[in-house]
Amino acid sequence: MFKREKKVYLELTDKEYRRLREYLLGWRNKLTAQGRDAAPVNELLIKLMACG
């Protein structure tokens, strides 16, 4: 009837966390500059920063 979303948990070092955040911010900026929707990337950034 209802499907549950599968949750994925990552364990990141501080260096990996910073790299991932920088990559996502750059990707979001690139999409925005192209006039494309960056909402999915923003959602990932929010989830990442809520845990970090």
XYZ file of N, CA, C and O in Angstrom:
208
model
N 0.824 -1.182 0.000
C 0.000 0.000 0.000
C 0.875 1.255 0.000
O 0.897 1.985 -0.970
N 1.574 1.507 1.090
C 2.463 2.661 1.158
C 3.902 2.171 1.119
O 4.249 1.214 1.785
N 4.699 2.859 0.357
C 6.119 2.511 0.294
C 6.895 3.442 1.202
O 6.688 4.638 1.201
N 7.768 2.875 1.984
C 8.648 3.670 2.838
C 9.903 3.994 2.084
O 10.466 3.162 1.384
N 10.343 5.238 2.245
C 11.601 5.616 1.614
C 12.751 4.995 2.383
O 12.747 4.963 3.604
N 13.697 4.497 1.644
C 14.872 3.916 2.278
C 15.816 5.036 2.677
O 16.145 5.901 1.878
N 16.223 5.051 3.935
C 17.136 6.077 4.425
C 18.566 5.582 4.306
O 18.861 4.419 4.549
N 19.424 6.501 3.938
C 20.843 6.197 3.803
C 21.602 7.103 4.757
O 21.367 8.306 4.798
N 22.501 6.532 5.535
C 23.305 7.290 6.476
C 24.771 7.178 6.065
O 25.260 6.098 5.760
N 25.440 8.309 6.047
C 26.858 8.339 5.714
C 27.651 8.822 6.912
O 27.231 9.735 7.607
N 28.777 8.200 7.129
C 29.697 8.689 8.146
C 30.835 9.383 7.417
O 31.527 8.783 6.606
N 30.983 10.680 7.678
C 31.980 11.481 6.981
C 32.993 12.044 7.958
O 32.647 12.422 9.069
N 34.232 12.119 7.492
C 35.236 12.825 8.278
C 34.982 14.321 8.091
O 34.213 14.733 7.216
N 35.645 15.133 8.882
C 35.488 16.584 8.737
C 35.891 17.045 7.338
O 35.229 17.889 6.737
N 36.968 16.476 6.834
C 37.439 16.846 5.496
C 36.418 16.454 4.432
O 36.124 17.231 3.512
N 35.849 15.261 4.534
C 34.841 14.809 3.575
C 33.580 15.669 3.653
O 32.979 16.005 2.632
N 33.191 16.035 4.875
C 32.018 16.887 5.074
C 32.217 18.238 4.380
O 31.339 18.716 3.655
N 33.377 18.845 4.589
C 33.665 20.149 3.967
C 33.678 20.043 2.447
O 33.127 20.896 1.751
N 34.283 18.979 1.914
C 34.326 18.783 0.461
C 32.930 18.612 -0.120
O 32.609 19.185 -1.163
N 32.122 17.809 0.536
C 30.761 17.581 0.060
C 29.955 18.867 0.074
O 29.256 19.188 -0.888
N 30.088 19.633 1.155
C 29.362 20.904 1.259
C 29.814 21.876 0.166
O 28.979 22.497 -0.509
N 31.112 21.974 -0.059
C 31.631 22.860 -1.104
C 31.148 22.426 -2.483
O 30.793 23.258 -3.322
N 31.160 21.125 -2.735
C 30.695 20.611 -4.025
C 29.220 20.942 -4.248
O 28.844 21.420 -5.320
N 28.389 20.685 -3.236
C 26.956 20.952 -3.373
C 26.678 22.441 -3.553
O 25.809 22.828 -4.348
N 27.398 23.287 -2.827
C 27.232 24.734 -2.997
C 27.620 25.170 -4.416
O 26.921 25.973 -5.038
N 28.708 24.638 -4.921
C 29.138 24.959 -6.283
C 28.136 24.481 -7.320
O 27.842 25.188 -8.299
N 27.608 23.280 -7.112
C 26.615 22.718 -8.030
C 25.351 23.574 -8.024
O 24.799 23.884 -9.078
N 24.922 23.964 -6.821
C 23.729 24.816 -6.696
C 23.945 26.147 -7.414
O 23.072 26.616 -8.152
N 25.110 26.756 -7.222
C 25.414 28.024 -7.871
C 25.437 27.891 -9.392
O 24.968 28.766 -10.119
N 25.981 26.776 -9.878
C 26.036 26.532 -11.317
C 24.627 26.387 -11.891
O 24.315 26.965 -12.941
N 23.779 25.617 -11.219
C 22.396 25.445 -11.681
C 21.652 26.772 -11.685
O 20.923 27.087 -12.634
N 21.832 27.557 -10.625
C 21.166 28.859 -10.525
C 21.632 29.788 -11.643
O 20.821 30.482 -12.259
N 22.926 29.791 -11.947
C 23.470 30.636 -13.010
C 22.910 30.245 -14.371
O 22.759 31.091 -15.253
N 22.579 28.965 -14.536
C 22.005 28.476 -15.790
C 20.490 28.667 -15.838
O 19.863 28.345 -16.837
N 19.917 29.168 -14.750
C 18.472 29.373 -14.696
C 17.695 28.089 -14.447
O 16.496 28.027 -14.702
N 18.376 27.067 -13.937
C 17.723 25.776 -13.678
C 17.319 25.681 -12.214
O 17.789 26.430 -11.372
N 16.430 24.746 -11.932
C 15.915 24.555 -10.574
C 16.975 23.907 -9.689
O 17.468 22.818 -9.987
N 17.309 24.570 -8.592
C 18.319 24.065 -7.665
C 17.679 23.539 -6.378
O 18.390 23.241 -5.415
N 16.364 23.399 -6.346
C 15.661 22.969 -5.130
C 16.131 21.608 -4.600
O 16.334 21.466 -3.390
N 16.331 20.599 -5.451
C 16.807 19.310 -4.911
C 18.175 19.415 -4.236
O 18.416 18.789 -3.208
N 19.053 20.243 -4.796
C 20.380 20.428 -4.203
C 20.239 21.179 -2.879
O 20.915 20.860 -1.903
N 19.341 22.160 -2.840
C 19.098 22.890 -1.595
C 18.604 21.952 -0.502
O 19.009 22.082 0.659
N 17.728 21.009 -0.859
C 17.229 20.040 0.127
C 18.370 19.199 0.688
O 18.429 18.939 1.894
N 19.273 18.763 -0.189
C 20.431 17.996 0.276
C 21.318 18.824 1.199
O 21.796 18.329 2.219
N 21.530 20.081 0.842
C 22.351 20.960 1.681
C 21.722 21.151 3.057
O 22.420 21.121 4.074
N 20.427 21.326 3.096
C 19.728 21.500 4.376
C 19.893 20.259 5.240
O 20.198 20.338 6.423
N 19.714 19.074 4.633
C 19.870 17.830 5.386
C 21.307 17.642 5.862
O 21.545 17.223 6.987
N 22.251 17.973 4.995
C 23.660 17.830 5.353
C 24.026 18.756 6.513
O 24.670 18.332 7.478
N 23.603 19.997 6.450
C 23.969 20.968 7.474
C 23.209 20.740 8.780
O 23.713 21.115 9.843
N 22.059 20.110 8.717
C 21.315 19.801 9.937
C 22.028 18.733 10.754
O 21.956 18.716 11.979
N 22.748 17.866 10.067
C 23.457 16.773 10.745
C 24.881 17.165 11.128
O 25.479 16.525 11.978
N 25.421 18.156 10.466
C 26.836 18.500 10.665
C 27.009 19.499 11.687
O 27.223 19.696 12.746
